[in-house]
GROMACS .gro file of C-alpha atoms in nm:
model
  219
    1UNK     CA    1  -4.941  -0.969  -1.354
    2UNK     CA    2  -5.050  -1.337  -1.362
    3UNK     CA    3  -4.802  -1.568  -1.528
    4UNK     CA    4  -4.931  -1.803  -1.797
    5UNK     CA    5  -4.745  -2.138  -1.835
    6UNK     CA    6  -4.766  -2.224  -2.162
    7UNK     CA    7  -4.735  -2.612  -2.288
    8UNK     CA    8  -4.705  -2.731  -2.613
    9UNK     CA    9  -4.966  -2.997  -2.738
   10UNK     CA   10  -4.839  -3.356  -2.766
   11UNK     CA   11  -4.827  -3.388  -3.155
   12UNK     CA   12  -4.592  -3.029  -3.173
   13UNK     CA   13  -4.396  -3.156  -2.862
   14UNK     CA   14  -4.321  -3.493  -3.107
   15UNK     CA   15  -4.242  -3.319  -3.407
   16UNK     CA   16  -4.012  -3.063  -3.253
   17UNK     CA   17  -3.793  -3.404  -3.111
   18UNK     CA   18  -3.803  -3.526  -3.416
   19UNK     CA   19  -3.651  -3.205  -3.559
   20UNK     CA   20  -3.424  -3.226  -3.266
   21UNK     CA   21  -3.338  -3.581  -3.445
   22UNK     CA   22  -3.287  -3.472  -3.822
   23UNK     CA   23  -3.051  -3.170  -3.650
   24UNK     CA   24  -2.812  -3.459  -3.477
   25UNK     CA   25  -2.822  -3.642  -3.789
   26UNK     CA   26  -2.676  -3.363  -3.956
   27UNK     CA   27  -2.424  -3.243  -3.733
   28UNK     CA   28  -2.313  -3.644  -3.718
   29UNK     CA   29  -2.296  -3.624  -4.088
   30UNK     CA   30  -2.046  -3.328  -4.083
   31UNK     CA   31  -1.866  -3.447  -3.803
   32UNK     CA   32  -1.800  -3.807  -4.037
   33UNK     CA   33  -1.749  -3.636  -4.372
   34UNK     CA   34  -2.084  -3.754  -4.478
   35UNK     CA   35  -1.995  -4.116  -4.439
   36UNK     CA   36  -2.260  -4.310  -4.439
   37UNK     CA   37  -2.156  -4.604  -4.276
   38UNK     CA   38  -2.031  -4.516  -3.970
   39UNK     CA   39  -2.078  -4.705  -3.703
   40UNK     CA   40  -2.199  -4.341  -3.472
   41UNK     CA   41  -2.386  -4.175  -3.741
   42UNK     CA   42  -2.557  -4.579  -3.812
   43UNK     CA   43  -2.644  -4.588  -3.404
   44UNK     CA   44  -2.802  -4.234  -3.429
   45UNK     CA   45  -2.983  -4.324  -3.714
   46UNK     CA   46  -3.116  -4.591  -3.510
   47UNK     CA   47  -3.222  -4.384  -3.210
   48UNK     CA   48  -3.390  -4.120  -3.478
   49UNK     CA   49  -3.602  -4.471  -3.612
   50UNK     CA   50  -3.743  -4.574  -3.277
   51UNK     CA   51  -3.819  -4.210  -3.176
   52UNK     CA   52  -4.017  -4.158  -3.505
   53UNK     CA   53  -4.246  -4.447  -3.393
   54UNK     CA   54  -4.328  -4.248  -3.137
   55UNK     CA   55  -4.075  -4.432  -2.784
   56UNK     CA   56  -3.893  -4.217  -2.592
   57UNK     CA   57  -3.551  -4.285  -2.637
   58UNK     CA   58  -3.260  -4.101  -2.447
   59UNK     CA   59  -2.916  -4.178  -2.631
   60UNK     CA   60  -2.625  -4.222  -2.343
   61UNK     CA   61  -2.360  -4.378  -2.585
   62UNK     CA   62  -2.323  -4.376  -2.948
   63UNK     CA   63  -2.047  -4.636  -2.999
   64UNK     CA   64  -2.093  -4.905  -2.892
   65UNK     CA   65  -2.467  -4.808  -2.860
   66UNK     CA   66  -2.648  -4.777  -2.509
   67UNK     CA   67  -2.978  -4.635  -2.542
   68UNK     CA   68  -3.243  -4.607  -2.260
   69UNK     CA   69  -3.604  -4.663  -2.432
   70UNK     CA   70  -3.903  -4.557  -2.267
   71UNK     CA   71  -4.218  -4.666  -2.393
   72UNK     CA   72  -4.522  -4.551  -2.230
   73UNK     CA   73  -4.433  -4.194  -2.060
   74UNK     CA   74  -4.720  -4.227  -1.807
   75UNK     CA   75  -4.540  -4.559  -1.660
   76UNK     CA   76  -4.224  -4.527  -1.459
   77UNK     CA   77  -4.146  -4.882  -1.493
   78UNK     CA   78  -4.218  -4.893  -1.878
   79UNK     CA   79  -3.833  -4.865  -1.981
   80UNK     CA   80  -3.544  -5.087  -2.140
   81UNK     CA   81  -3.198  -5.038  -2.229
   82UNK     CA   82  -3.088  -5.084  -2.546
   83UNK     CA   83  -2.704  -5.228  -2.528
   84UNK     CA   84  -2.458  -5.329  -2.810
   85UNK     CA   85  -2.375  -5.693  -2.820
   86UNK     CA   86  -1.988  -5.594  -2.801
   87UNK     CA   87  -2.111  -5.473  -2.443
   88UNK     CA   88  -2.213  -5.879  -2.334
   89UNK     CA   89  -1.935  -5.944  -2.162
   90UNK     CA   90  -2.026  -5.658  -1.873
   91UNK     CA   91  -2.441  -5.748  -1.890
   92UNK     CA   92  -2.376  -5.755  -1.529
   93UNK     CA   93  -2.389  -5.333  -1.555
   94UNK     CA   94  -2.714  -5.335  -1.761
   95UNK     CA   95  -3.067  -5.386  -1.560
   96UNK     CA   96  -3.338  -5.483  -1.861
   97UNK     CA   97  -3.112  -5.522  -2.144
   98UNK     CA   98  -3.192  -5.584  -2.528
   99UNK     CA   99  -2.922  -5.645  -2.721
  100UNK     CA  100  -2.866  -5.514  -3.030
  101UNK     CA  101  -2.703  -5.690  -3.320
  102UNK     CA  102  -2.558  -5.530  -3.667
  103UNK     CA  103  -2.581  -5.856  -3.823
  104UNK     CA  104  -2.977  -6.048  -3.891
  105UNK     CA  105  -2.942  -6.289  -3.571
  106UNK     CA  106  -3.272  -6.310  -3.368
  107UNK     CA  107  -3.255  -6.482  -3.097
  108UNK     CA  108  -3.376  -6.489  -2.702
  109UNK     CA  109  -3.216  -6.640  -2.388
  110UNK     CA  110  -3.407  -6.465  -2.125
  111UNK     CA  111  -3.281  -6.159  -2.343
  112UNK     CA  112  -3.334  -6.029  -2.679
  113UNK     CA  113  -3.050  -5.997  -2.945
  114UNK     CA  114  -3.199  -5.838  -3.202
  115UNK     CA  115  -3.078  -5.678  -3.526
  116UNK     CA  116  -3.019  -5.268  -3.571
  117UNK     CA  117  -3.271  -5.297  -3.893
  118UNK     CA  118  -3.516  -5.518  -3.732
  119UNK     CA  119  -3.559  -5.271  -3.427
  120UNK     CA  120  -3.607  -4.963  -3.669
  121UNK     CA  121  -3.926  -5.058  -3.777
  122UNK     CA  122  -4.098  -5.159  -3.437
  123UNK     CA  123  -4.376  -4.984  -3.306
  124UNK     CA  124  -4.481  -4.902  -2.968
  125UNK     CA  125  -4.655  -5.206  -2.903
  126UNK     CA  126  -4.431  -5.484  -3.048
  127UNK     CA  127  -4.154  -5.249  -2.785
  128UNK     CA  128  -4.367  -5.289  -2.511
  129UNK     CA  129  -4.395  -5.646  -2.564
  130UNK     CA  130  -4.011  -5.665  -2.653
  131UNK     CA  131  -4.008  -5.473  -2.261
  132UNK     CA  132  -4.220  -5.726  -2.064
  133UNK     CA  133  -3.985  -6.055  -2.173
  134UNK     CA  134  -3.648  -5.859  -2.114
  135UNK     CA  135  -3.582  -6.050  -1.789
  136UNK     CA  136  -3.761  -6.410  -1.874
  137UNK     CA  137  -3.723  -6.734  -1.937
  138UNK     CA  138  -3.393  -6.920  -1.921
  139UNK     CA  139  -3.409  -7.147  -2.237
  140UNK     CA  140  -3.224  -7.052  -2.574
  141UNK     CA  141  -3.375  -7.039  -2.855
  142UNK     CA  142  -3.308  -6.851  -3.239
  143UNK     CA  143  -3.538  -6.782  -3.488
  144UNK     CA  144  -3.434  -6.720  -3.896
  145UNK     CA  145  -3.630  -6.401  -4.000
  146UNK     CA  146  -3.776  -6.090  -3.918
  147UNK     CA  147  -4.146  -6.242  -4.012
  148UNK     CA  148  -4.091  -6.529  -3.736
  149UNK     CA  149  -3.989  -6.257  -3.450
  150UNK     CA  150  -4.319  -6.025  -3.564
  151UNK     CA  151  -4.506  -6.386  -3.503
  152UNK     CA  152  -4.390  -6.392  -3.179
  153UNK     CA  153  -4.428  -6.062  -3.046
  154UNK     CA  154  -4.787  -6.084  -3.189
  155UNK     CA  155  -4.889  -6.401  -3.023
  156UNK     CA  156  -4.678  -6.267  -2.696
  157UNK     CA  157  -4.902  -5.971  -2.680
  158UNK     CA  158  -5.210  -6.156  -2.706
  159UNK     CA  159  -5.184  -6.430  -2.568
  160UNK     CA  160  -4.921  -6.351  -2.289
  161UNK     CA  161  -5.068  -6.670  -2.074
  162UNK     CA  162  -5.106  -6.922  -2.291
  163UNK     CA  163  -4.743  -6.855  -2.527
  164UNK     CA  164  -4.576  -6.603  -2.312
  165UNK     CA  165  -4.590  -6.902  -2.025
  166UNK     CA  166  -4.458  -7.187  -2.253
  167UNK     CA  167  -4.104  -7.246  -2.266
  168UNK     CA  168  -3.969  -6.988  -2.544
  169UNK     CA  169  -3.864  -7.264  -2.759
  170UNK     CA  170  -4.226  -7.315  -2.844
  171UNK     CA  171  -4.320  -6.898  -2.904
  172UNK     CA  172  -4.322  -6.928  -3.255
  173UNK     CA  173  -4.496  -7.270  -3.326
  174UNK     CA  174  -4.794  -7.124  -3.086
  175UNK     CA  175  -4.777  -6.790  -3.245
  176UNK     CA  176  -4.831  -6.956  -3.558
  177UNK     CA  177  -5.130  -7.166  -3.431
  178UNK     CA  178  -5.289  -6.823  -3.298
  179UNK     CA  179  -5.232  -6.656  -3.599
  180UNK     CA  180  -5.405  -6.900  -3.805
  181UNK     CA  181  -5.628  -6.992  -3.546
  182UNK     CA  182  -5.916  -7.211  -3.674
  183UNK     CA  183  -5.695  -7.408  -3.914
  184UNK     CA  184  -5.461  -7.716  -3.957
  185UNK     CA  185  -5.135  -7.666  -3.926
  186UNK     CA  186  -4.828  -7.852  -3.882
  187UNK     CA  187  -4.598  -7.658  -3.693
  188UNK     CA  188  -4.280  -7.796  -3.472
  189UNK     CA  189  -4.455  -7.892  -3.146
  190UNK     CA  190  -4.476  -8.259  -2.956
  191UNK     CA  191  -4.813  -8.398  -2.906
  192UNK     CA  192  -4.678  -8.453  -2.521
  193UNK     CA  193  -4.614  -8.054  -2.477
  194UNK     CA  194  -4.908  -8.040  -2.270
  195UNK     CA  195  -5.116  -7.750  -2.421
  196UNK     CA  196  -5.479  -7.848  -2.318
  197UNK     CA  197  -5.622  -7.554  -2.562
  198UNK     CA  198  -5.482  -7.715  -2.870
  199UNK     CA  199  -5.662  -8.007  -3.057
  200UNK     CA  200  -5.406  -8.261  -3.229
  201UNK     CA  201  -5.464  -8.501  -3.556
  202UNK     CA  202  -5.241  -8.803  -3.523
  203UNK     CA  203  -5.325  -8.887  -3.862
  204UNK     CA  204  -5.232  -8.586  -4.051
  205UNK     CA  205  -4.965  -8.471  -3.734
  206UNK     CA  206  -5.133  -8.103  -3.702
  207UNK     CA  207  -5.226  -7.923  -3.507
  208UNK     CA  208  -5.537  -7.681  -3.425
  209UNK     CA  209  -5.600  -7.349  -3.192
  210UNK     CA  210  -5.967  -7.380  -3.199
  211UNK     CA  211  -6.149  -7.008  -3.276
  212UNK     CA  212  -6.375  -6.848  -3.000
  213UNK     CA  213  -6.736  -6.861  -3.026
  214UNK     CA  214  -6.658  -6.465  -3.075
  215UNK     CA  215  -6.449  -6.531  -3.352
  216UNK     CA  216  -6.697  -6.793  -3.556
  217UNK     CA  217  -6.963  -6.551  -3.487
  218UNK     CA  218  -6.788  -6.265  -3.746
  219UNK     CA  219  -6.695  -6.518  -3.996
   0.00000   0.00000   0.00000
């Protein structure tokens, strides 16, 4: 008799993890008396967030968190490790870090420290761009909202030459520029930044990202 291997298309394959998700949540829930704030059942929570978006995420430690993220399953290399905060003292054990914060702090020092709620919400391609800056630049820099750090990762995957080659410091000002490319802006960069590809007003103090000939074209 000829044996049939049977495989399970990708979208049933997703929604049986996810079940696999909702089942942990539960048992966590038991295990904590229904609790809803603890700090396990918070972390799994978490994990259950970024999987429903569709990343592969394996869950080796629940408190503090350390979760290994996987975002593209056809690339080997296409992985990060998710790592509490609490755990910054030993980054020495971690190879592509993000850190994650339970408090709204978004900053990046070659790193990300990100917040828990911030994270739940990414998709796969603000992740992979989260992936590609994980060991990066050296400068410091800290942003004040959720809507700056979704500026950045969108001009970072974009324009990964022309922002994602500037000193981090100056991420969001460009992103900004890109994002409203074809318009005056004043935005916290020095006329002596050296950014050929910008056009500067001394009288007014803005700054332009001129559009493509593509982009006037659809206007």
């Amino acid at each position: 008799m000829q044996e049939t291997e049977t495989t399970l298309d990708p979208q049933r394959q997703y929604a049986q993890l996810l079940a696999l998700w909702a089942q942990g949540n539960k048992v966590l829930r038991r295990q904590f008396n229904g609790q809803a704030h603890t700090r396990s059942l918070e972390a799994w929570q978490l994990g259950q967030s970024i999987a429903s978006h569709g990343i592969g995420v394996l869950p080796m430690q629940l408190n503090p968190v350390i979760f290994f993220i996987a975002d593209d399953p056809d690339d080997v290399n296409a992985w990060c490790v998710l790592v509490d905060e609490t755990l910054n003292s030993q980054r020495e054990w971690f190879r592509r870090p993000i850190w994650l914060s339970w408090d709204n702090r978004w900053q990046y020092n070659g790193t990300w420290t990100l917040p828990a709620a911030f994270m739940a919400r990414l998709g796969k391609r603000q992740w992979q761009t989260l992936r590609r800056y994980v060991e990066g630049h050296a400068d410091s820099v800290a942003w004040h909202s959720h809507g700056d750090v979704q500026d950045v990762l969108a001009g970072l995957r974009h324009e990964p030459r022309r922002i994602g080659q500037a000193p981090a410091a100056l991420w969001l000002p460009l992103a900004q520029l890109w994002r409203h490319r074809g318009s005056w802006r004043q935005v916290a960069l020095d006329p002596t930044d050296h950014l050929p590809w910008l056009e500067y007003d001394a009288n007014t103090d803005k700054f332009l990202w001129p559009r493509t000939k593509d982009e006037d074209s659809v206007q």
